[in-house]
XYZ file of C-alpha atoms in Angstrom:
344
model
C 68.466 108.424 104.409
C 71.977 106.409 103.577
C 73.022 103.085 103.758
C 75.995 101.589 105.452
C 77.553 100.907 101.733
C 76.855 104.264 100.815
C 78.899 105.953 104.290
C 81.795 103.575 104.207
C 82.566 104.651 100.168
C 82.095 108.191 101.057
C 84.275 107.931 103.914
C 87.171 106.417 102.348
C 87.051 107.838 98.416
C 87.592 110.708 97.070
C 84.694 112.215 95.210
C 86.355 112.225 92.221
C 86.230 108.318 92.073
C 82.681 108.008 91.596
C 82.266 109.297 88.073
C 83.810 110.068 84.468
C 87.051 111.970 85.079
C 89.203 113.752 82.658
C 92.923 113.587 82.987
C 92.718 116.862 85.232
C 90.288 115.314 87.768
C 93.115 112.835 88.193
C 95.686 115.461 90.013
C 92.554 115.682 92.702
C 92.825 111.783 93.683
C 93.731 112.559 97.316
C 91.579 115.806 96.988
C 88.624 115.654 100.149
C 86.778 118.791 98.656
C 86.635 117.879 94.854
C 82.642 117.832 95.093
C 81.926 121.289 96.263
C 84.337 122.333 92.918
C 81.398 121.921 90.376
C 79.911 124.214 88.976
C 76.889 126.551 89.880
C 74.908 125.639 86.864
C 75.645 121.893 87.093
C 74.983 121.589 90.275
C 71.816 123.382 89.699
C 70.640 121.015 86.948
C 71.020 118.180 89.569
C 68.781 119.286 92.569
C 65.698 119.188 90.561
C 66.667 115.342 89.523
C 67.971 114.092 92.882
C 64.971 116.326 94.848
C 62.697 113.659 92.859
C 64.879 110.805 94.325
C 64.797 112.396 97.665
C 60.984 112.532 97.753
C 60.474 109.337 96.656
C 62.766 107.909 99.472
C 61.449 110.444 102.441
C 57.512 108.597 100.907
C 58.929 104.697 102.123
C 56.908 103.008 104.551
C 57.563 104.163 108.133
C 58.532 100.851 108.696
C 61.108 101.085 105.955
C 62.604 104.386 107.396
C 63.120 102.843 110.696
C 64.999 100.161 109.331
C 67.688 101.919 107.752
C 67.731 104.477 110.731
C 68.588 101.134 112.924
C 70.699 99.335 110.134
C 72.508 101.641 108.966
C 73.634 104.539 111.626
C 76.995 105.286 110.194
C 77.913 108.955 109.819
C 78.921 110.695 106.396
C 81.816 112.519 106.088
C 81.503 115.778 104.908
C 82.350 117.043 101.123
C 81.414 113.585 99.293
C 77.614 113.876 99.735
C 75.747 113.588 96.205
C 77.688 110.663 95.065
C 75.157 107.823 96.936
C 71.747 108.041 97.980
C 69.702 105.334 99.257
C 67.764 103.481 96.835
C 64.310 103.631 95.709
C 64.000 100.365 97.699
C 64.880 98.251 100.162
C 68.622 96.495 99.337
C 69.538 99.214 96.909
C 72.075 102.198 96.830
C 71.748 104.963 93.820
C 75.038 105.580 92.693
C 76.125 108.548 90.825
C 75.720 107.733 86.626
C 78.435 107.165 84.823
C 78.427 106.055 81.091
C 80.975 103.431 81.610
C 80.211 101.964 84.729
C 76.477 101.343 83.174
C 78.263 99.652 80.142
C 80.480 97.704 82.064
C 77.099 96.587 84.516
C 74.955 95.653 81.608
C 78.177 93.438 80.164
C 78.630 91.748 84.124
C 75.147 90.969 84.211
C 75.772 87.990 81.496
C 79.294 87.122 82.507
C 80.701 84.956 84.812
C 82.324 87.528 86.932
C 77.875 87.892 87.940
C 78.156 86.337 91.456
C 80.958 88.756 92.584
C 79.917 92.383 91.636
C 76.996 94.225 93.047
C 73.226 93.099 91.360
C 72.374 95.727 89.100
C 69.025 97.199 88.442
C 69.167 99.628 85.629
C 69.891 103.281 85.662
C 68.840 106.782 84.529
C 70.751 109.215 83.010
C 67.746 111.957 83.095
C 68.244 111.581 87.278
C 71.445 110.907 86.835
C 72.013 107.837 88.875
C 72.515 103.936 88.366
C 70.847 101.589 91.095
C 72.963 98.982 92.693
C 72.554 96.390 95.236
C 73.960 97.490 98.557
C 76.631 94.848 99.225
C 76.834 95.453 103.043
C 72.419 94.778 103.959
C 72.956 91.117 104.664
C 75.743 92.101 107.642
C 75.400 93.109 110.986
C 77.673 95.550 112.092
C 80.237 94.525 109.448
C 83.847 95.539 109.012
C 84.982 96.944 105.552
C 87.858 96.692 103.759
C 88.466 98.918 100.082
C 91.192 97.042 98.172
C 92.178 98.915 94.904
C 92.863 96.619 92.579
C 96.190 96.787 89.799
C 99.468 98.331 88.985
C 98.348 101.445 87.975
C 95.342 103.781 89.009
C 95.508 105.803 85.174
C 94.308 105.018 81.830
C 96.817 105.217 79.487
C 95.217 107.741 77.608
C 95.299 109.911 80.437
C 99.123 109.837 80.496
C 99.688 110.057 76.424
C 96.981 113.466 77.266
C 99.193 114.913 79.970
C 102.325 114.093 78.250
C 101.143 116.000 74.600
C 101.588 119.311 76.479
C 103.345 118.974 79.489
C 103.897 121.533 82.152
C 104.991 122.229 85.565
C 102.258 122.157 88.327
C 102.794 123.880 91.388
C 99.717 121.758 93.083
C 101.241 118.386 92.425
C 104.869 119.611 93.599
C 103.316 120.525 97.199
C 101.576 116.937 96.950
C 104.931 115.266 96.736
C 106.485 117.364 99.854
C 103.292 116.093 101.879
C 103.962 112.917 100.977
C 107.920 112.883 100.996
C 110.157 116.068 101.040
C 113.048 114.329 99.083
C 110.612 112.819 96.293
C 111.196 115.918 93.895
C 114.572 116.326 92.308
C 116.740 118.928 92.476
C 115.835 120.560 89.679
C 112.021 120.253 90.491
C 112.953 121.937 93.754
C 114.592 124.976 92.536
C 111.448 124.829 89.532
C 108.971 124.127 92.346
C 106.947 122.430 90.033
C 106.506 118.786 88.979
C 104.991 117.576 85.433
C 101.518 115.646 85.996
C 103.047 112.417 83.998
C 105.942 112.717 86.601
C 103.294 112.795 89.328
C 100.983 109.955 88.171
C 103.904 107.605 88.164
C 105.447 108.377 90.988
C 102.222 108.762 93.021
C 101.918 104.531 92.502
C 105.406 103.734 93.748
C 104.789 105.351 96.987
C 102.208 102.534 97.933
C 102.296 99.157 97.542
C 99.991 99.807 94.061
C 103.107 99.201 91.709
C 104.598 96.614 93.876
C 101.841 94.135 94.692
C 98.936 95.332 92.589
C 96.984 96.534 95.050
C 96.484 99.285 97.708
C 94.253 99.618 100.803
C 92.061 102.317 100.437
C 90.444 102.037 103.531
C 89.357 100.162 106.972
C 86.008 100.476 109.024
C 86.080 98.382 111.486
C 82.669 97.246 113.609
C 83.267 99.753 116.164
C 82.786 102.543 114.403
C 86.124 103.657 113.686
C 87.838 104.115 110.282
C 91.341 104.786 108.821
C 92.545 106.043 105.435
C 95.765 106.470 105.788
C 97.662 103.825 103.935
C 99.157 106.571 100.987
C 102.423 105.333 101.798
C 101.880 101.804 103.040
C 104.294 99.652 100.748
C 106.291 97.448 102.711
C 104.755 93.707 103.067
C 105.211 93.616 106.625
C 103.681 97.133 106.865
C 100.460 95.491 104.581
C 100.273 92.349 107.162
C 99.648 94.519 109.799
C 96.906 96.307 108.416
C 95.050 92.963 107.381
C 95.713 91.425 110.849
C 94.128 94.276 112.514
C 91.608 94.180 109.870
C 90.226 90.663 110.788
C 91.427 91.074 114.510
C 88.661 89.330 116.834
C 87.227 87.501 113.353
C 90.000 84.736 112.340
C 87.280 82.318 112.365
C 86.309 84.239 109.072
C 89.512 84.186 106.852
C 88.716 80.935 105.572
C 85.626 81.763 103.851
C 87.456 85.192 102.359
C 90.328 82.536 101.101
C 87.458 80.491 99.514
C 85.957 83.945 98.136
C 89.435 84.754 96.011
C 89.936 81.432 94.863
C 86.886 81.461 93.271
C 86.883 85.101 92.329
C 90.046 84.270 90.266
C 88.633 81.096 88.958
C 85.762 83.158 87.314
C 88.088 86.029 85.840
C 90.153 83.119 84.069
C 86.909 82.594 82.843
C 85.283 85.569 82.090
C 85.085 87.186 78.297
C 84.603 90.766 79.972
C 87.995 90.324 81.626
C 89.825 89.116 79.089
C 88.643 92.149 76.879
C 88.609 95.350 79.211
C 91.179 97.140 80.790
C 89.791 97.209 83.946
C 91.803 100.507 86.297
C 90.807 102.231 89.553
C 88.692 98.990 90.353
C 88.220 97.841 93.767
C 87.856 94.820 95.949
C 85.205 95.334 98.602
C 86.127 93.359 101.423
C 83.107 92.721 104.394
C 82.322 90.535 107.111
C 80.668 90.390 110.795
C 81.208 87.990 113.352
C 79.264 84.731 110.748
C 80.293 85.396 107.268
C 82.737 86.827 105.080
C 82.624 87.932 101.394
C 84.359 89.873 98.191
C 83.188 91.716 95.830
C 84.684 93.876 92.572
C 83.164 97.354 92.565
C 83.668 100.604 90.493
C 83.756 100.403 87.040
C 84.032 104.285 85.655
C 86.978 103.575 84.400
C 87.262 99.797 83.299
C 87.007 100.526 79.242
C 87.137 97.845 76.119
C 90.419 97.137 74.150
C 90.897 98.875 71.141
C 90.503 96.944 68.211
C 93.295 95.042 67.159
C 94.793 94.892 70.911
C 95.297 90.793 71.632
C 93.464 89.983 75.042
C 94.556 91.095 78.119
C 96.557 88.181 80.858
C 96.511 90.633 83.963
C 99.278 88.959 85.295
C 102.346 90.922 83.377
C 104.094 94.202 83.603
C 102.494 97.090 82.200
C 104.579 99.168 79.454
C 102.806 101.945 77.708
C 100.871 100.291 74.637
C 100.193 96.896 76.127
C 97.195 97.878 78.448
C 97.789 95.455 81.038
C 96.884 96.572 84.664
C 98.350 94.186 86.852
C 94.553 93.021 88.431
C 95.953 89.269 88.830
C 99.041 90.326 90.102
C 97.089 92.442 92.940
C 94.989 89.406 93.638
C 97.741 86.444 93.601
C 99.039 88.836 96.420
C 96.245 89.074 98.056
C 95.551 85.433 98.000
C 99.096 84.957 99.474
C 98.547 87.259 102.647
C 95.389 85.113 103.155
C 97.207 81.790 103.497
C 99.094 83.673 105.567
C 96.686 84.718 108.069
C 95.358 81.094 108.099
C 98.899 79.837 108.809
């Protein structure tokens, strides 16, 4: 049985997002099928621990089971099954486990950044899942909005790793021509090849991610349909489309998400966890129905700690290799702005 949190994130990320990546799982961000490339054997070592989930949930009250049949009768999209499952109970998603994102939960659980991430209930490695609150069970028939959140989508030690040996990928070349057939230079054309640290830079001027900090990721709206394609969004007037159609039929509503950043950004100037983690690929879940209207930060696998002797991070400056800055408040002063907009 899934939730409505659980189908919206599988429609609109890749399944490489919802765990520990190495620096190679990062040329598969756009990647729909990255799930069905694991392994035989780990894949086998999961079924016995996610079976035990399964029978758990299929042993729920009937009354339960109707609820979420009722609530919840989004469809998934195929090749990102395995990364959700509905929780053991009512009001909870399992999430895929991930060392990082549990570090970073049990850290927001005592911070002030608590009212604006998903409750978290604990996790277990052996079944290989964390348990989360599912953000979208107090809305009916909501629309969702995936904001990822920064100037950059890589740790840096993922670029110092592809830069020790560099060499030219074939795969990440073709990427480029999907994207834009005069994105390569010459030389990479005659080559037909691009280097991954070439790739991972480029890849975040293409949306509006090194421009304004942020990126859509993707839209449901109420009536069942979705969209991912905003890859190449990155003009503003371009961006103020997509958040007018976003909230179209609902501007009653944008006052309470303009109350819900303010806030949000009030508690991060706050917040000790901010200050100290280098927080990348993080989103901002935006959701409301035809009453209410709210944010929240989600996905944490790779928001890590400063290294010692790093000063703490502002969020609000350029990034340059060695600083560790990631943009975040740049992403949400533009944000903010595009909301006083939409009041206006």
């Amino acid at each position: 049985m899934s939730t409505g949190y659980e189908n919206f994130l599988l429609e609109i990320k890749p399944a490489t997002e919802f765990g520990e990546q190495s620096s190679d799982d990062l040329s598969s961000e756009w990647d729909t099928d990255d799930a069905e490339n694991l392994s035989k054997q780990t894949l086998k070592k999961k079924v016995s621990a996610w079976g035990k989930i399964r029978t758990i949930v299929h042993q729920l009250t009937p009354f339960i089971q109707t609820y979420k049949k009722q609530r919840y009768p989004w469809v998934q999209l195929a090749g990102h099954q395995g990364n959700f499952k509905a929780g053991e109970k009512p009001g909870t998603i399992l999430k895929k486990f991930c060392a990082r994102e549990k570090e970073a939960f049990e850290i927001l659980m005592n911070d002030s950044l608590r009212p604006f991430v998903p409750k978290y209930y604990g996790s277990d490695a052996e079944d290989d899942y964390i348990e989360l609150e599912d953000l979208l069970g107090r809305f009916g028939n909501p629309c969702v909005m995936d904001c990822k959140i920064g100037v950059r989508t890589y740790l840096e030690e993922e670029l110092l790793k592809a830069k020790e040996k560099p060499k030219l990928r074939k795969d990440m070349y073709e990427k480029m021509l999907q994207i834009d057939r005069t994105a390569p230079t010459s030389e990479e054309h005659q080559m037909r090849g691009v280097t991954k640290p070439r790739y991972m830079v480029w890849r975040e001027t293409i949306s509006t991610t090194a421009s304004f900090g942020f990126r859509i990721e993707g839209v449901r709206k109420s009536d069942g349909t979705s969209s991912k394609d905003f890859k190449t969004t990155k003009s503003e007037p371009e961006v103020k489309v997509a958040f007018k159609s976003f909230i179209d039929g609902y501007e009653h509503i944008v006052k309470q998400y303009l109350e819900r950043l303010h806030e949000l950004r009030h508690a991060l100037e706050q917040s000790k966890f901010f200050s100290s983690h280098e927080v990348i690929g993080s989103s901002l879940l935006f959701v409301h129905d035809s009453k209410q209207a709210s944010v929240w930060m989600i996905d944490f696998a790779k928001t890590i700690p400063l290294p010692n002797g790093v000063p703490p991070l502002r969020h609000d400056v350029p990034w340059s290799v060695g600083n560790h800055e990631d943009g975040y408040l740049i992403g949400l002063t533009h944000l903010i702005k595009i909301f006083e907009e939409l009041i206006q």
